[in-house]
Amino acid sequence: MARKNIPTERLHTPIKAVIKTAIQAWSQGQFSDAEYLLSKAILSQPDNIEIYINLGRLKQQQGKLQEALNVFQRATQHFPKSAIACKSVGDIFLIL
């Protein structure tokens, strides 16, 4: 599905609102919009584990397993004590 034109101001809103918008897009099958928003969110706030986990799960759901693994591994680099990030890496390895 092609990414729709996402208003630039949407990227300047609080990060929780961007994540919420991305999850709404994801739930409506607008995967490229959700991926775009989450990728931009990571760039603006790389210290937010929620963004990594959502982006990784989105990629996993789309069957982009190597990309999902890369996201989850980046999460474990930023958050080495995160059980969910470590489990997500393991889950992908079980699939691959």
Tab-separated table of N, CA, C and O in Angstrom:
chain	number	residue	atom	x	y	z
A	1	MET	N	0.852	-1.172	0.000
A	1	MET	CA	0.000	0.000	0.000
A	1	MET	C	0.905	1.245	0.000
A	1	MET	O	1.855	1.324	0.759
A	2	ALA	N	0.636	2.188	-0.834
A	2	ALA	CA	1.461	3.391	-0.937
A	2	ALA	C	1.227	4.304	0.257
A	2	ALA	O	0.123	4.405	0.776
A	3	ARG	N	2.307	4.936	0.658
A	3	ARG	CA	2.232	5.860	1.783
A	3	ARG	C	1.456	7.090	1.364
A	3	ARG	O	1.705	7.691	0.337
A	4	LYS	N	0.479	7.455	2.162
A	4	LYS	CA	-0.294	8.656	1.893
A	4	LYS	C	0.520	9.867	2.310
A	4	LYS	O	1.506	9.755	3.018
A	5	ASN	N	0.090	11.025	1.890
A	5	ASN	CA	0.757	12.248	2.318
A	5	ASN	C	0.427	12.494	3.777
A	5	ASN	O	-0.705	12.781	4.131
A	6	ILE	N	1.439	12.348	4.598
A	6	ILE	CA	1.265	12.572	6.029
A	6	ILE	C	1.665	14.009	6.310
A	6	ILE	O	2.778	14.419	5.978
A	7	PRO	N	0.770	14.783	6.894
A	7	PRO	CA	1.101	16.182	7.167
A	7	PRO	C	2.365	16.301	8.006
A	7	PRO	O	2.553	15.559	8.973
A	8	THR	N	3.241	17.213	7.626
A	8	THR	CA	4.499	17.419	8.331
A	8	THR	C	4.278	17.747	9.793
A	8	THR	O	5.025	17.293	10.654
A	9	GLU	N	3.240	18.497	10.108
A	9	GLU	CA	2.993	18.852	11.502
A	9	GLU	C	2.763	17.616	12.363
A	9	GLU	O	3.015	17.627	13.557
A	10	ARG	N	2.327	16.539	11.765
A	10	ARG	CA	2.097	15.299	12.502
A	10	ARG	C	3.415	14.785	13.086
A	10	ARG	O	3.435	14.149	14.123
A	11	LEU	N	4.514	15.073	12.411
A	11	LEU	CA	5.824	14.628	12.881
A	11	LEU	C	6.379	15.535	13.974
A	11	LEU	O	7.371	15.204	14.596
A	12	HIS	N	5.767	16.665	14.202
A	12	HIS	CA	6.214	17.594	15.232
A	12	HIS	C	5.323	17.539	16.473
A	12	HIS	O	5.497	18.315	17.389
A	13	THR	N	4.390	16.615	16.485
A	13	THR	CA	3.517	16.453	17.633
A	13	THR	C	4.236	15.609	18.677
A	13	THR	O	5.242	14.962	18.377
A	14	PRO	N	3.733	15.599	19.900
A	14	PRO	CA	4.365	14.754	20.921
A	14	PRO	C	4.482	13.311	20.441
A	14	PRO	O	3.605	12.804	19.729
A	15	ILE	N	5.543	12.664	20.840
A	15	ILE	CA	5.867	11.340	20.325
A	15	ILE	C	4.763	10.317	20.597
A	15	ILE	O	4.508	9.443	19.768
A	16	LYS	N	4.077	10.421	21.721
A	16	LYS	CA	2.981	9.489	22.020
A	16	LYS	C	1.874	9.600	20.969
A	16	LYS	O	1.291	8.602	20.575
A	17	ALA	N	1.621	10.816	20.505
A	17	ALA	CA	0.596	11.018	19.477
A	17	ALA	C	1.046	10.423	18.144
A	17	ALA	O	0.231	9.852	17.411
A	18	VAL	N	2.314	10.532	17.835
A	18	VAL	CA	2.846	9.953	16.597
A	18	VAL	C	2.733	8.430	16.653
A	18	VAL	O	2.305	7.792	15.684
A	19	ILE	N	3.085	7.854	17.799
A	19	ILE	CA	2.976	6.400	17.963
A	19	ILE	C	1.516	5.968	17.820
A	19	ILE	O	1.211	4.988	17.136
A	20	LYS	N	0.620	6.705	18.443
A	20	LYS	CA	-0.812	6.381	18.356
A	20	LYS	C	-1.297	6.437	16.913
A	20	LYS	O	-2.020	5.551	16.451
A	21	THR	N	-0.883	7.460	16.185
A	21	THR	CA	-1.268	7.597	14.777
A	21	THR	C	-0.708	6.438	13.956
A	21	THR	O	-1.389	5.892	13.088
A	22	ALA	N	0.529	6.058	14.246
A	22	ALA	CA	1.147	4.939	13.531
A	22	ALA	C	0.384	3.642	13.792
A	22	ALA	O	0.127	2.867	12.867
A	23	ILE	N	0.001	3.418	15.040
A	23	ILE	CA	-0.732	2.199	15.378
A	23	ILE	C	-2.118	2.200	14.722
A	23	ILE	O	-2.587	1.161	14.248
A	24	GLN	N	-2.739	3.359	14.649
A	24	GLN	CA	-4.034	3.457	13.961
A	24	GLN	C	-3.872	3.133	12.481
A	24	GLN	O	-4.690	2.401	11.905
A	25	ALA	N	-2.828	3.689	11.865
A	25	ALA	CA	-2.573	3.400	10.446
A	25	ALA	C	-2.327	1.907	10.259
A	25	ALA	O	-2.860	1.290	9.325
A	26	TRP	N	-1.546	1.327	11.141
A	26	TRP	CA	-1.235	-0.105	11.097
A	26	TRP	C	-2.516	-0.923	11.181
A	26	TRP	O	-2.739	-1.840	10.397
A	27	SER	N	-3.390	-0.573	12.121
A	27	SER	CA	-4.628	-1.338	12.314
A	27	SER	C	-5.574	-1.211	11.121
A	27	SER	O	-6.439	-2.057	10.914
A	28	GLN	N	-5.396	-0.160	10.322
A	28	GLN	CA	-6.222	0.039	9.129
A	28	GLN	C	-5.548	-0.522	7.872
A	28	GLN	O	-6.009	-0.293	6.762
A	29	GLY	N	-4.423	-1.216	8.073
A	29	GLY	CA	-3.725	-1.823	6.946
A	29	GLY	C	-2.834	-0.873	6.176
A	29	GLY	O	-2.334	-1.210	5.115
A	30	GLN	N	-2.629	0.313	6.711
A	30	GLN	CA	-1.769	1.310	6.060
A	30	GLN	C	-0.338	1.132	6.584
A	30	GLN	O	0.203	1.959	7.307
A	31	PHE	N	0.259	0.006	6.195
A	31	PHE	CA	1.546	-0.386	6.752
A	31	PHE	C	2.672	0.585	6.421
A	31	PHE	O	3.509	0.872	7.267
A	32	SER	N	2.696	1.092	5.202
A	32	SER	CA	3.785	2.005	4.838
A	32	SER	C	3.681	3.316	5.621
A	32	SER	O	4.697	3.891	6.011
A	33	ASP	N	2.464	3.788	5.874
A	33	ASP	CA	2.292	4.990	6.696
A	33	ASP	C	2.790	4.741	8.110
A	33	ASP	O	3.512	5.557	8.686
A	34	ALA	N	2.397	3.610	8.666
A	34	ALA	CA	2.805	3.268	10.029
A	34	ALA	C	4.320	3.131	10.114
A	34	ALA	O	4.953	3.649	11.042
A	35	GLU	N	4.905	2.462	9.146
A	35	GLU	CA	6.354	2.271	9.120
A	35	GLU	C	7.080	3.615	9.006
A	35	GLU	O	8.074	3.862	9.693
A	36	TYR	N	6.580	4.471	8.155
A	36	TYR	CA	7.162	5.803	7.979
A	36	TYR	C	7.135	6.583	9.295
A	36	TYR	O	8.139	7.148	9.717
A	37	LEU	N	5.979	6.609	9.939
A	37	LEU	CA	5.844	7.358	11.190
A	37	LEU	C	6.747	6.800	12.287
A	37	LEU	O	7.417	7.560	13.002
A	38	LEU	N	6.793	5.487	12.418
A	38	LEU	CA	7.627	4.883	13.452
A	38	LEU	C	9.116	5.092	13.167
A	38	LEU	O	9.899	5.342	14.087
A	39	SER	N	9.500	5.014	11.905
A	39	SER	CA	10.906	5.249	11.544
A	39	SER	C	11.317	6.687	11.859
A	39	SER	O	12.418	6.925	12.373
A	40	LYS	N	10.455	7.626	11.538
A	40	LYS	CA	10.739	9.032	11.857
A	40	LYS	C	10.758	9.247	13.372
A	40	LYS	O	11.562	10.023	13.885
A	41	ALA	N	9.882	8.560	14.075
A	41	ALA	CA	9.828	8.696	15.529
A	41	ALA	C	11.126	8.214	16.169
A	41	ALA	O	11.642	8.838	17.108
A	42	ILE	N	11.691	7.127	15.656
A	42	ILE	CA	12.960	6.629	16.190
A	42	ILE	C	14.063	7.652	15.987
A	42	ILE	O	14.893	7.872	16.867
A	43	LEU	N	14.061	8.295	14.829
A	43	LEU	CA	15.082	9.312	14.573
A	43	LEU	C	14.975	10.477	15.541
A	43	LEU	O	15.980	11.028	15.973
A	44	SER	N	13.756	10.848	15.880
A	44	SER	CA	13.577	11.998	16.774
A	44	SER	C	13.685	11.616	18.244
A	44	SER	O	13.988	12.464	19.078
A	45	GLN	N	13.447	10.345	18.562
A	45	GLN	CA	13.512	9.926	19.966
A	45	GLN	C	14.048	8.486	20.061
A	45	GLN	O	13.306	7.551	20.351
A	46	PRO	N	15.358	8.328	19.831
A	46	PRO	CA	15.941	6.979	19.815
A	46	PRO	C	15.999	6.305	21.185
A	46	PRO	O	16.382	5.142	21.270
A	47	ASP	N	15.602	6.999	22.223
A	47	ASP	CA	15.629	6.428	23.566
A	47	ASP	C	14.250	5.944	24.016
A	47	ASP	O	13.993	5.786	25.207
A	48	ASN	N	13.367	5.665	23.063
A	48	ASN	CA	12.014	5.226	23.373
A	48	ASN	C	11.826	3.783	22.897
A	48	ASN	O	11.661	3.524	21.709
A	49	ILE	N	11.842	2.845	23.828
A	49	ILE	CA	11.734	1.419	23.501
A	49	ILE	C	10.421	1.084	22.804
A	49	ILE	O	10.376	0.212	21.941
A	50	GLU	N	9.363	1.774	23.153
A	50	GLU	CA	8.041	1.503	22.577
A	50	GLU	C	8.072	1.642	21.051
A	50	GLU	O	7.428	0.858	20.344
A	51	ILE	N	8.823	2.588	20.554
A	51	ILE	CA	8.889	2.799	19.103
A	51	ILE	C	9.574	1.610	18.426
A	51	ILE	O	9.090	1.087	17.423
A	52	TYR	N	10.702	1.179	18.986
A	52	TYR	CA	11.423	0.043	18.409
A	52	TYR	C	10.554	-1.210	18.390
A	52	TYR	O	10.500	-1.921	17.384
A	53	ILE	N	9.884	-1.476	19.502
A	53	ILE	CA	9.071	-2.688	19.593
A	53	ILE	C	7.924	-2.647	18.582
A	53	ILE	O	7.667	-3.632	17.877
A	54	ASN	N	7.262	-1.515	18.484
A	54	ASN	CA	6.167	-1.406	17.509
A	54	ASN	C	6.661	-1.532	16.077
A	54	ASN	O	6.045	-2.223	15.263
A	55	LEU	N	7.775	-0.894	15.756
A	55	LEU	CA	8.309	-0.986	14.395
A	55	LEU	C	8.743	-2.415	14.090
A	55	LEU	O	8.464	-2.935	13.004
A	56	GLY	N	9.391	-3.052	15.031
A	56	GLY	CA	9.801	-4.441	14.824
A	56	GLY	C	8.615	-5.368	14.624
A	56	GLY	O	8.622	-6.228	13.736
A	57	ARG	N	7.589	-5.193	15.432
A	57	ARG	CA	6.392	-6.033	15.301
A	57	ARG	C	5.671	-5.782	13.979
A	57	ARG	O	5.148	-6.714	13.361
A	58	LEU	N	5.642	-4.534	13.562
A	58	LEU	CA	5.030	-4.207	12.272
A	58	LEU	C	5.760	-4.921	11.144
A	58	LEU	O	5.147	-5.552	10.285
A	59	LYS	N	7.079	-4.834	11.156
A	59	LYS	CA	7.865	-5.491	10.109
A	59	LYS	C	7.696	-7.008	10.172
A	59	LYS	O	7.587	-7.675	9.145
A	60	GLN	N	7.634	-7.544	11.392
A	60	GLN	CA	7.431	-8.980	11.560
A	60	GLN	C	6.083	-9.398	10.987
A	60	GLN	O	5.983	-10.398	10.272
A	61	GLN	N	5.046	-8.649	11.267
A	61	GLN	CA	3.709	-8.970	10.763
A	61	GLN	C	3.675	-8.961	9.241
A	61	GLN	O	2.951	-9.738	8.626
A	62	GLN	N	4.476	-8.099	8.630
A	62	GLN	CA	4.516	-8.010	7.171
A	62	GLN	C	5.405	-9.082	6.546
A	62	GLN	O	5.528	-9.157	5.327
A	63	GLY	N	6.040	-9.893	7.384
A	63	GLY	CA	6.925	-10.934	6.881
A	63	GLY	C	8.329	-10.436	6.575
A	63	GLY	O	9.124	-11.167	5.992
A	64	LYS	N	8.638	-9.218	6.980
A	64	LYS	CA	9.972	-8.645	6.781
A	64	LYS	C	10.831	-9.033	7.980
A	64	LYS	O	11.197	-8.207	8.820
A	65	LEU	N	11.131	-10.329	8.061
A	65	LEU	CA	11.752	-10.869	9.267
A	65	LEU	C	13.167	-10.345	9.512
A	65	LEU	O	13.526	-10.062	10.658
A	66	GLN	N	13.957	-10.231	8.463
A	66	GLN	CA	15.321	-9.715	8.655
A	66	GLN	C	15.286	-8.258	9.117
A	66	GLN	O	16.046	-7.863	9.999
A	67	GLU	N	14.388	-7.475	8.546
A	67	GLU	CA	14.249	-6.077	8.968
A	67	GLU	C	13.752	-6.005	10.408
A	67	GLU	O	14.208	-5.168	11.190
A	68	ALA	N	12.816	-6.866	10.755
A	68	ALA	CA	12.313	-6.906	12.129
A	68	ALA	C	13.452	-7.260	13.090
A	68	ALA	O	13.609	-6.625	14.145
A	69	LEU	N	14.239	-8.251	12.711
A	69	LEU	CA	15.377	-8.655	13.544
A	69	LEU	C	16.331	-7.488	13.741
A	69	LEU	O	16.785	-7.230	14.861
A	70	ASN	N	16.613	-6.754	12.665
A	70	ASN	CA	17.510	-5.600	12.773
A	70	ASN	C	16.970	-4.561	13.755
A	70	ASN	O	17.724	-4.007	14.556
A	71	VAL	N	15.673	-4.305	13.697
A	71	VAL	CA	15.058	-3.329	14.607
A	71	VAL	C	15.154	-3.821	16.046
A	71	VAL	O	15.546	-3.075	16.950
A	72	PHE	N	14.806	-5.083	16.273
A	72	PHE	CA	14.855	-5.623	17.625
A	72	PHE	C	16.293	-5.656	18.163
A	72	PHE	O	16.523	-5.399	19.347
A	73	GLN	N	17.258	-5.954	17.303
A	73	GLN	CA	18.655	-5.945	17.741
A	73	GLN	C	19.106	-4.536	18.106
A	73	GLN	O	19.843	-4.347	19.078
A	74	ARG	N	18.669	-3.543	17.331
A	74	ARG	CA	18.981	-2.147	17.694
A	74	ARG	C	18.356	-1.809	19.040
A	74	ARG	O	18.954	-1.106	19.856
A	75	ALA	N	17.158	-2.317	19.274
A	75	ALA	CA	16.500	-2.083	20.566
A	75	ALA	C	17.337	-2.663	21.700
A	75	ALA	O	17.511	-2.016	22.738
A	76	THR	N	17.873	-3.872	21.496
A	76	THR	CA	18.685	-4.475	22.565
A	76	THR	C	20.000	-3.735	22.768
A	76	THR	O	20.532	-3.721	23.871
A	77	GLN	N	20.504	-3.090	21.731
A	77	GLN	CA	21.720	-2.283	21.886
A	77	GLN	C	21.443	-1.049	22.727
A	77	GLN	O	22.247	-0.668	23.565
A	78	HIS	N	20.293	-0.425	22.491
A	78	HIS	CA	19.921	0.768	23.246
A	78	HIS	C	19.394	0.425	24.641
A	78	HIS	O	19.528	1.219	25.567
A	79	PHE	N	18.764	-0.742	24.751
A	79	PHE	CA	18.113	-1.156	26.004
A	79	PHE	C	18.506	-2.597	26.329
A	79	PHE	O	17.681	-3.506	26.215
A	80	PRO	N	19.762	-2.823	26.717
A	80	PRO	CA	20.241	-4.196	26.913
A	80	PRO	C	19.501	-4.973	28.011
A	80	PRO	O	19.523	-6.197	28.019
A	81	LYS	N	18.827	-4.280	28.908
A	81	LYS	CA	18.106	-4.960	29.985
A	81	LYS	C	16.619	-5.146	29.678
A	81	LYS	O	15.868	-5.614	30.526
A	82	SER	N	16.208	-4.799	28.462
A	82	SER	CA	14.802	-4.918	28.092
A	82	SER	C	14.464	-6.370	27.756
A	82	SER	O	14.923	-6.915	26.752
A	83	ALA	N	13.642	-6.961	28.602
A	83	ALA	CA	13.241	-8.352	28.383
A	83	ALA	C	12.453	-8.496	27.089
A	83	ALA	O	12.639	-9.469	26.345
A	84	ILE	N	11.590	-7.537	26.796
A	84	ILE	CA	10.761	-7.646	25.592
A	84	ILE	C	11.613	-7.531	24.326
A	84	ILE	O	11.366	-8.240	23.347
A	85	ALA	N	12.628	-6.687	24.343
A	85	ALA	CA	13.502	-6.564	23.174
A	85	ALA	C	14.289	-7.860	22.967
A	85	ALA	O	14.384	-8.369	21.845
A	86	CYS	N	14.826	-8.405	24.058
A	86	CYS	CA	15.597	-9.651	23.965
A	86	CYS	C	14.708	-10.811	23.518
A	86	CYS	O	15.106	-11.620	22.679
A	87	LYS	N	13.508	-10.892	24.061
A	87	LYS	CA	12.568	-11.949	23.674
A	87	LYS	C	12.194	-11.819	22.201
A	87	LYS	O	12.094	-12.819	21.490
A	88	SER	N	12.015	-10.592	21.747
A	88	SER	CA	11.647	-10.362	20.350
A	88	SER	C	12.748	-10.836	19.408
A	88	SER	O	12.452	-11.418	18.356
A	89	VAL	N	14.007	-10.607	19.781
A	89	VAL	CA	15.128	-11.115	18.977
A	89	VAL	C	15.057	-12.638	18.926
A	89	VAL	O	15.158	-13.246	17.855
A	90	GLY	N	14.855	-13.257	20.081
A	90	GLY	CA	14.761	-14.709	20.134
A	90	GLY	C	13.607	-15.258	19.311
A	90	GLY	O	13.738	-16.275	18.623
A	91	ASP	N	12.461	-14.567	19.384
A	91	ASP	CA	11.294	-15.005	18.618
A	91	ASP	C	11.585	-15.007	17.122
A	91	ASP	O	11.179	-15.942	16.401
A	92	ILE	N	12.277	-13.977	16.653
A	92	ILE	CA	12.615	-13.912	15.224
A	92	ILE	C	13.580	-15.036	14.854
A	92	ILE	O	13.426	-15.692	13.820
A	93	PHE	N	14.571	-15.279	15.708
A	93	PHE	CA	15.521	-16.370	15.415
A	93	PHE	C	14.807	-17.717	15.333
A	93	PHE	O	15.201	-18.570	14.546
A	94	LEU	N	13.783	-17.914	16.139
A	94	LEU	CA	13.025	-19.158	16.074
A	94	LEU	C	12.298	-19.317	14.746
A	94	LEU	O	12.112	-20.434	14.250
A	95	ILE	N	11.885	-18.196	14.165
A	95	ILE	CA	11.174	-18.225	12.895
A	95	ILE	C	12.141	-18.415	11.719
A	95	ILE	O	11.836	-19.146	10.772
A	96	LEU	N	13.292	-17.732	11.800
A	96	LEU	CA	14.251	-17.784	10.691
A	96	LEU	C	14.884	-19.124	10.606
A	96	LEU	O	15.118	-20.014	10.610
